[in-house]
């Protein structure tokens, strides 16, 4: 009830987490549980007598069904990738009762907890052609493995509803239908959808995707393998959308010519493992735009419960509007 004291998002005490979870895992004696990172979910670093682990406490909007899907995908993917040359994943740790997660009661509601393997390795920022070629091989190897999975649990798709319709609804609800930017955003979204529909008629590669392959979740390297983790957004979608996130990764530097050479190397590496047509590659830039629109909608989703409205006013809105106008989708 709105007239009762409540929380929209809490931070769980590490000592509580140790008390609630330490006996559920066969990973040795807990020596430290440290609040490590506040992202879309909360991450804790757990050190025990047997080594280091990562504990993820999902936000309350992530249901048990969402986590069940992710863990089922990870379990199958780990098996398929056993003999992979370039790819591994950050798998989860089974509990003593052979289940994969725990539901915790937080001030804002139920939150799911999952323990993951700690990933040792070097973060590769993909700043040279050799690294980009190797990452392309790894991304293709992961997509190839995903083609072999059969996750029968219900799941949304990374489709136009997910990428454009739902973000648009959130954005308009936030700024108001009467805001002068609303008409442009409606027009932009419609035009973007039309272009994606036209591109998809060329038979774009559609299948299970990582869903958040922006680099930070995929660029840890152990010897010749890249370790992929954070499969929270994994679902069926266009593979061009998955790779679009790599092309616009935040930690990319260099001029446009250098970025193109790196992208070409990545594409060459990808195609050395599996097919990616010219139509798929041409669609990547289109899905970069869709990704940016989705990110704008994601910003809005977390204003009330996490980030606050101060940095998400007219300047934030105008920056996105200028970016979208420069994309040539609408005149």
JSON list of C-alpha atoms in Angstrom, two decimals, residues 83-236:
[
{"chain": "A", "resi": 83, "resn": "UNK", "atom": "CA", "xyz": [34.87, -29.04, -26.69]},
{"chain": "A", "resi": 84, "resn": "UNK", "atom": "CA", "xyz": [34.70, -25.42, -27.88]},
{"chain": "A", "resi": 85, "resn": "UNK", "atom": "CA", "xyz": [38.02, -23.84, -28.87]},
{"chain": "A", "resi": 86, "resn": "UNK", "atom": "CA", "xyz": [37.24, -20.18, -28.27]},
{"chain": "A", "resi": 87, "resn": "UNK", "atom": "CA", "xyz": [34.30, -19.98, -25.88]},
{"chain": "A", "resi": 88, "resn": "UNK", "atom": "CA", "xyz": [33.32, -20.68, -22.28]},
{"chain": "A", "resi": 89, "resn": "UNK", "atom": "CA", "xyz": [30.63, -19.35, -19.97]},
{"chain": "A", "resi": 90, "resn": "UNK", "atom": "CA", "xyz": [30.39, -18.31, -16.35]},
{"chain": "A", "resi": 91, "resn": "UNK", "atom": "CA", "xyz": [28.27, -21.15, -15.06]},
{"chain": "A", "resi": 92, "resn": "UNK", "atom": "CA", "xyz": [26.22, -21.18, -11.89]},
{"chain": "A", "resi": 93, "resn": "UNK", "atom": "CA", "xyz": [26.95, -23.25, -8.77]},
{"chain": "A", "resi": 94, "resn": "UNK", "atom": "CA", "xyz": [24.49, -25.94, -7.81]},
{"chain": "A", "resi": 95, "resn": "UNK", "atom": "CA", "xyz": [23.23, -25.96, -4.24]},
{"chain": "A", "resi": 96, "resn": "UNK", "atom": "CA", "xyz": [23.44, -29.01, -1.98]},
{"chain": "A", "resi": 97, "resn": "UNK", "atom": "CA", "xyz": [19.82, -29.86, -2.83]},
{"chain": "A", "resi": 98, "resn": "UNK", "atom": "CA", "xyz": [20.69, -29.83, -6.57]},
{"chain": "A", "resi": 99, "resn": "UNK", "atom": "CA", "xyz": [18.68, -26.69, -7.23]},
{"chain": "A", "resi": 100, "resn": "UNK", "atom": "CA", "xyz": [20.17, -23.52, -8.68]},
{"chain": "A", "resi": 101, "resn": "UNK", "atom": "CA", "xyz": [18.63, -20.61, -6.82]},
{"chain": "A", "resi": 102, "resn": "UNK", "atom": "CA", "xyz": [17.14, -19.36, -3.56]},
{"chain": "A", "resi": 103, "resn": "UNK", "atom": "CA", "xyz": [14.21, -16.98, -3.12]},
{"chain": "A", "resi": 104, "resn": "UNK", "atom": "CA", "xyz": [14.92, -14.35, -0.47]},
{"chain": "A", "resi": 105, "resn": "UNK", "atom": "CA", "xyz": [12.44, -11.99, 1.19]},
{"chain": "A", "resi": 106, "resn": "UNK", "atom": "CA", "xyz": [13.51, -8.37, 0.83]},
{"chain": "A", "resi": 107, "resn": "UNK", "atom": "CA", "xyz": [11.78, -5.16, 1.88]},
{"chain": "A", "resi": 108, "resn": "UNK", "atom": "CA", "xyz": [10.46, -4.65, -1.66]},
{"chain": "A", "resi": 109, "resn": "UNK", "atom": "CA", "xyz": [9.43, -8.28, -2.25]},
{"chain": "A", "resi": 110, "resn": "UNK", "atom": "CA", "xyz": [10.97, -11.56, -3.35]},
{"chain": "A", "resi": 111, "resn": "UNK", "atom": "CA", "xyz": [14.48, -11.54, -4.80]},
{"chain": "A", "resi": 112, "resn": "UNK", "atom": "CA", "xyz": [16.22, -14.53, -6.32]},
{"chain": "A", "resi": 113, "resn": "UNK", "atom": "CA", "xyz": [19.82, -15.38, -5.38]},
{"chain": "A", "resi": 114, "resn": "UNK", "atom": "CA", "xyz": [22.20, -17.38, -7.60]},
{"chain": "A", "resi": 115, "resn": "UNK", "atom": "CA", "xyz": [25.87, -18.22, -7.04]},
{"chain": "A", "resi": 116, "resn": "UNK", "atom": "CA", "xyz": [28.20, -18.17, -10.03]},
{"chain": "A", "resi": 117, "resn": "UNK", "atom": "CA", "xyz": [31.75, -19.25, -10.73]},
{"chain": "A", "resi": 118, "resn": "UNK", "atom": "CA", "xyz": [34.21, -16.41, -10.27]},
{"chain": "A", "resi": 119, "resn": "UNK", "atom": "CA", "xyz": [35.84, -15.57, -13.59]},
{"chain": "A", "resi": 120, "resn": "UNK", "atom": "CA", "xyz": [39.59, -15.16, -13.54]},
{"chain": "A", "resi": 121, "resn": "UNK", "atom": "CA", "xyz": [41.06, -13.69, -16.65]},
{"chain": "A", "resi": 122, "resn": "UNK", "atom": "CA", "xyz": [42.03, -10.51, -18.44]},
{"chain": "A", "resi": 123, "resn": "UNK", "atom": "CA", "xyz": [39.45, -8.08, -19.72]},
{"chain": "A", "resi": 124, "resn": "UNK", "atom": "CA", "xyz": [40.16, -7.62, -23.42]},
{"chain": "A", "resi": 125, "resn": "UNK", "atom": "CA", "xyz": [38.92, -4.25, -24.66]},
{"chain": "A", "resi": 126, "resn": "UNK", "atom": "CA", "xyz": [39.03, -5.49, -28.29]},
{"chain": "A", "resi": 127, "resn": "UNK", "atom": "CA", "xyz": [41.36, -2.71, -29.41]},
{"chain": "A", "resi": 128, "resn": "UNK", "atom": "CA", "xyz": [43.32, -4.70, -32.03]},
{"chain": "A", "resi": 129, "resn": "UNK", "atom": "CA", "xyz": [42.38, -6.78, -35.04]},
{"chain": "A", "resi": 130, "resn": "UNK", "atom": "CA", "xyz": [43.69, -10.05, -33.61]},
{"chain": "A", "resi": 131, "resn": "UNK", "atom": "CA", "xyz": [41.50, -9.70, -30.51]},
{"chain": "A", "resi": 132, "resn": "UNK", "atom": "CA", "xyz": [38.46, -8.75, -32.58]},
{"chain": "A", "resi": 133, "resn": "UNK", "atom": "CA", "xyz": [38.97, -11.73, -34.89]},
{"chain": "A", "resi": 134, "resn": "UNK", "atom": "CA", "xyz": [39.17, -14.04, -31.86]},
{"chain": "A", "resi": 135, "resn": "UNK", "atom": "CA", "xyz": [36.10, -12.49, -30.30]},
{"chain": "A", "resi": 136, "resn": "UNK", "atom": "CA", "xyz": [34.20, -12.92, -33.57]},
{"chain": "A", "resi": 137, "resn": "UNK", "atom": "CA", "xyz": [35.11, -16.60, -33.51]},
{"chain": "A", "resi": 138, "resn": "UNK", "atom": "CA", "xyz": [33.87, -16.86, -29.93]},
{"chain": "A", "resi": 139, "resn": "UNK", "atom": "CA", "xyz": [30.58, -15.06, -30.60]},
{"chain": "A", "resi": 140, "resn": "UNK", "atom": "CA", "xyz": [29.93, -17.32, -33.58]},
{"chain": "A", "resi": 141, "resn": "UNK", "atom": "CA", "xyz": [30.82, -20.39, -31.56]},
{"chain": "A", "resi": 142, "resn": "UNK", "atom": "CA", "xyz": [28.31, -19.35, -28.90]},
{"chain": "A", "resi": 143, "resn": "UNK", "atom": "CA", "xyz": [25.56, -18.74, -31.47]},
{"chain": "A", "resi": 144, "resn": "UNK", "atom": "CA", "xyz": [26.37, -22.10, -33.09]},
{"chain": "A", "resi": 145, "resn": "UNK", "atom": "CA", "xyz": [26.06, -23.80, -29.70]},
{"chain": "A", "resi": 146, "resn": "UNK", "atom": "CA", "xyz": [22.81, -21.97, -28.98]},
{"chain": "A", "resi": 147, "resn": "UNK", "atom": "CA", "xyz": [21.37, -23.38, -32.20]},
{"chain": "A", "resi": 148, "resn": "UNK", "atom": "CA", "xyz": [21.65, -26.80, -30.55]},
{"chain": "A", "resi": 149, "resn": "UNK", "atom": "CA", "xyz": [19.78, -25.90, -27.35]},
{"chain": "A", "resi": 150, "resn": "UNK", "atom": "CA", "xyz": [16.20, -26.77, -26.55]},
{"chain": "A", "resi": 151, "resn": "UNK", "atom": "CA", "xyz": [14.99, -24.58, -23.70]},
{"chain": "A", "resi": 152, "resn": "UNK", "atom": "CA", "xyz": [11.30, -25.42, -23.46]},
{"chain": "A", "resi": 153, "resn": "UNK", "atom": "CA", "xyz": [10.43, -22.95, -20.69]},
{"chain": "A", "resi": 154, "resn": "UNK", "atom": "CA", "xyz": [8.31, -19.92, -21.68]},
{"chain": "A", "resi": 155, "resn": "UNK", "atom": "CA", "xyz": [10.24, -16.80, -22.66]},
{"chain": "A", "resi": 156, "resn": "UNK", "atom": "CA", "xyz": [9.71, -13.47, -24.37]},
{"chain": "A", "resi": 157, "resn": "UNK", "atom": "CA", "xyz": [11.51, -12.77, -27.65]},
{"chain": "A", "resi": 158, "resn": "UNK", "atom": "CA", "xyz": [13.88, -9.93, -28.55]},
{"chain": "A", "resi": 159, "resn": "UNK", "atom": "CA", "xyz": [11.36, -8.79, -31.14]},
{"chain": "A", "resi": 160, "resn": "UNK", "atom": "CA", "xyz": [9.84, -5.46, -32.13]},
{"chain": "A", "resi": 161, "resn": "UNK", "atom": "CA", "xyz": [7.58, -5.49, -29.09]},
{"chain": "A", "resi": 162, "resn": "UNK", "atom": "CA", "xyz": [10.58, -5.90, -26.79]},
{"chain": "A", "resi": 163, "resn": "UNK", "atom": "CA", "xyz": [12.94, -3.54, -28.63]},
{"chain": "A", "resi": 164, "resn": "UNK", "atom": "CA", "xyz": [10.58, -0.74, -29.61]},
{"chain": "A", "resi": 165, "resn": "UNK", "atom": "CA", "xyz": [6.94, -0.97, -28.51]},
{"chain": "A", "resi": 166, "resn": "UNK", "atom": "CA", "xyz": [7.53, -1.53, -24.80]},
{"chain": "A", "resi": 167, "resn": "UNK", "atom": "CA", "xyz": [10.35, 1.06, -24.51]},
{"chain": "A", "resi": 168, "resn": "UNK", "atom": "CA", "xyz": [8.19, 3.61, -26.37]},
{"chain": "A", "resi": 169, "resn": "UNK", "atom": "CA", "xyz": [5.32, 3.02, -23.95]},
{"chain": "A", "resi": 170, "resn": "UNK", "atom": "CA", "xyz": [7.61, 3.57, -20.95]},
{"chain": "A", "resi": 171, "resn": "UNK", "atom": "CA", "xyz": [9.21, 6.68, -22.44]},
{"chain": "A", "resi": 172, "resn": "UNK", "atom": "CA", "xyz": [5.89, 8.32, -23.35]},
{"chain": "A", "resi": 173, "resn": "UNK", "atom": "CA", "xyz": [4.43, 7.51, -19.96]},
{"chain": "A", "resi": 174, "resn": "UNK", "atom": "CA", "xyz": [7.46, 9.18, -18.37]},
{"chain": "A", "resi": 175, "resn": "UNK", "atom": "CA", "xyz": [7.57, 12.38, -20.42]},
{"chain": "A", "resi": 176, "resn": "UNK", "atom": "CA", "xyz": [3.80, 12.61, -20.99]},
{"chain": "A", "resi": 177, "resn": "UNK", "atom": "CA", "xyz": [1.80, 12.19, -24.19]},
{"chain": "A", "resi": 178, "resn": "UNK", "atom": "CA", "xyz": [1.46, 15.98, -24.46]},
{"chain": "A", "resi": 179, "resn": "UNK", "atom": "CA", "xyz": [5.22, 16.59, -24.41]},
{"chain": "A", "resi": 180, "resn": "UNK", "atom": "CA", "xyz": [6.44, 18.18, -27.62]},
{"chain": "A", "resi": 181, "resn": "UNK", "atom": "CA", "xyz": [8.86, 15.26, -28.14]},
{"chain": "A", "resi": 182, "resn": "UNK", "atom": "CA", "xyz": [6.13, 12.60, -28.01]},
{"chain": "A", "resi": 183, "resn": "UNK", "atom": "CA", "xyz": [5.03, 13.00, -31.65]},
{"chain": "A", "resi": 184, "resn": "UNK", "atom": "CA", "xyz": [8.60, 12.65, -32.93]},
{"chain": "A", "resi": 185, "resn": "UNK", "atom": "CA", "xyz": [9.23, 9.56, -30.79]},
{"chain": "A", "resi": 186, "resn": "UNK", "atom": "CA", "xyz": [6.05, 7.90, -32.11]},
{"chain": "A", "resi": 187, "resn": "UNK", "atom": "CA", "xyz": [7.06, 8.69, -35.69]},
{"chain": "A", "resi": 188, "resn": "UNK", "atom": "CA", "xyz": [10.63, 7.56, -35.13]},
{"chain": "A", "resi": 189, "resn": "UNK", "atom": "CA", "xyz": [9.53, 4.26, -33.56]},
{"chain": "A", "resi": 190, "resn": "UNK", "atom": "CA", "xyz": [7.12, 3.53, -36.41]},
{"chain": "A", "resi": 191, "resn": "UNK", "atom": "CA", "xyz": [9.73, 4.25, -39.07]},
{"chain": "A", "resi": 192, "resn": "UNK", "atom": "CA", "xyz": [12.35, 2.14, -37.28]},
{"chain": "A", "resi": 193, "resn": "UNK", "atom": "CA", "xyz": [9.96, -0.80, -37.04]},
{"chain": "A", "resi": 194, "resn": "UNK", "atom": "CA", "xyz": [9.17, -0.53, -40.74]},
{"chain": "A", "resi": 195, "resn": "UNK", "atom": "CA", "xyz": [12.86, -0.67, -41.62]},
{"chain": "A", "resi": 196, "resn": "UNK", "atom": "CA", "xyz": [13.45, -3.70, -39.41]},
{"chain": "A", "resi": 197, "resn": "UNK", "atom": "CA", "xyz": [10.43, -5.48, -40.92]},
{"chain": "A", "resi": 198, "resn": "UNK", "atom": "CA", "xyz": [11.78, -4.76, -44.41]},
{"chain": "A", "resi": 199, "resn": "UNK", "atom": "CA", "xyz": [15.23, -6.06, -43.45]},
{"chain": "A", "resi": 200, "resn": "UNK", "atom": "CA", "xyz": [13.81, -9.19, -41.84]},
{"chain": "A", "resi": 201, "resn": "UNK", "atom": "CA", "xyz": [12.12, -10.12, -45.11]},
{"chain": "A", "resi": 202, "resn": "UNK", "atom": "CA", "xyz": [15.62, -10.96, -46.37]},
{"chain": "A", "resi": 203, "resn": "UNK", "atom": "CA", "xyz": [15.72, -13.93, -44.01]},
{"chain": "A", "resi": 204, "resn": "UNK", "atom": "CA", "xyz": [17.89, -12.57, -41.22]},
{"chain": "A", "resi": 205, "resn": "UNK", "atom": "CA", "xyz": [19.49, -15.05, -38.84]},
{"chain": "A", "resi": 206, "resn": "UNK", "atom": "CA", "xyz": [17.08, -15.49, -35.91]},
{"chain": "A", "resi": 207, "resn": "UNK", "atom": "CA", "xyz": [17.76, -17.71, -32.91]},
{"chain": "A", "resi": 208, "resn": "UNK", "atom": "CA", "xyz": [18.88, -17.74, -29.30]},
{"chain": "A", "resi": 209, "resn": "UNK", "atom": "CA", "xyz": [20.94, -14.67, -28.43]},
{"chain": "A", "resi": 210, "resn": "UNK", "atom": "CA", "xyz": [23.00, -13.59, -25.45]},
{"chain": "A", "resi": 211, "resn": "UNK", "atom": "CA", "xyz": [20.87, -10.44, -25.42]},
{"chain": "A", "resi": 212, "resn": "UNK", "atom": "CA", "xyz": [23.42, -8.13, -23.78]},
{"chain": "A", "resi": 213, "resn": "UNK", "atom": "CA", "xyz": [26.67, -8.68, -25.66]},
{"chain": "A", "resi": 214, "resn": "UNK", "atom": "CA", "xyz": [28.02, -5.20, -25.09]},
{"chain": "A", "resi": 215, "resn": "UNK", "atom": "CA", "xyz": [31.57, -6.22, -24.32]},
{"chain": "A", "resi": 216, "resn": "UNK", "atom": "CA", "xyz": [31.73, -5.94, -20.54]},
{"chain": "A", "resi": 217, "resn": "UNK", "atom": "CA", "xyz": [29.76, -9.19, -20.25]},
{"chain": "A", "resi": 218, "resn": "UNK", "atom": "CA", "xyz": [31.80, -11.05, -22.83]},
{"chain": "A", "resi": 219, "resn": "UNK", "atom": "CA", "xyz": [35.33, -9.72, -23.03]},
{"chain": "A", "resi": 220, "resn": "UNK", "atom": "CA", "xyz": [37.10, -11.62, -20.25]},
{"chain": "A", "resi": 221, "resn": "UNK", "atom": "CA", "xyz": [39.74, -13.82, -21.81]},
{"chain": "A", "resi": 222, "resn": "UNK", "atom": "CA", "xyz": [41.44, -16.92, -20.48]},
{"chain": "A", "resi": 223, "resn": "UNK", "atom": "CA", "xyz": [44.28, -17.89, -22.84]},
{"chain": "A", "resi": 224, "resn": "UNK", "atom": "CA", "xyz": [42.51, -18.31, -26.20]},
{"chain": "A", "resi": 225, "resn": "UNK", "atom": "CA", "xyz": [38.92, -18.38, -24.91]},
{"chain": "A", "resi": 226, "resn": "UNK", "atom": "CA", "xyz": [36.45, -15.61, -24.18]},
{"chain": "A", "resi": 227, "resn": "UNK", "atom": "CA", "xyz": [34.22, -16.14, -21.15]},
{"chain": "A", "resi": 228, "resn": "UNK", "atom": "CA", "xyz": [30.61, -15.04, -21.62]},
{"chain": "A", "resi": 229, "resn": "UNK", "atom": "CA", "xyz": [28.39, -14.31, -18.61]},
{"chain": "A", "resi": 230, "resn": "UNK", "atom": "CA", "xyz": [25.30, -12.33, -17.53]},
{"chain": "A", "resi": 231, "resn": "UNK", "atom": "CA", "xyz": [22.72, -14.16, -19.65]},
{"chain": "A", "resi": 232, "resn": "UNK", "atom": "CA", "xyz": [19.81, -12.35, -17.98]},
{"chain": "A", "resi": 233, "resn": "UNK", "atom": "CA", "xyz": [18.47, -11.06, -21.33]},
{"chain": "A", "resi": 234, "resn": "UNK", "atom": "CA", "xyz": [19.08, -14.27, -23.28]},
{"chain": "A", "resi": 235, "resn": "UNK", "atom": "CA", "xyz": [16.17, -15.06, -25.59]},
{"chain": "A", "resi": 236, "resn": "UNK", "atom": "CA", "xyz": [15.41, -15.68, -29.24]}
]
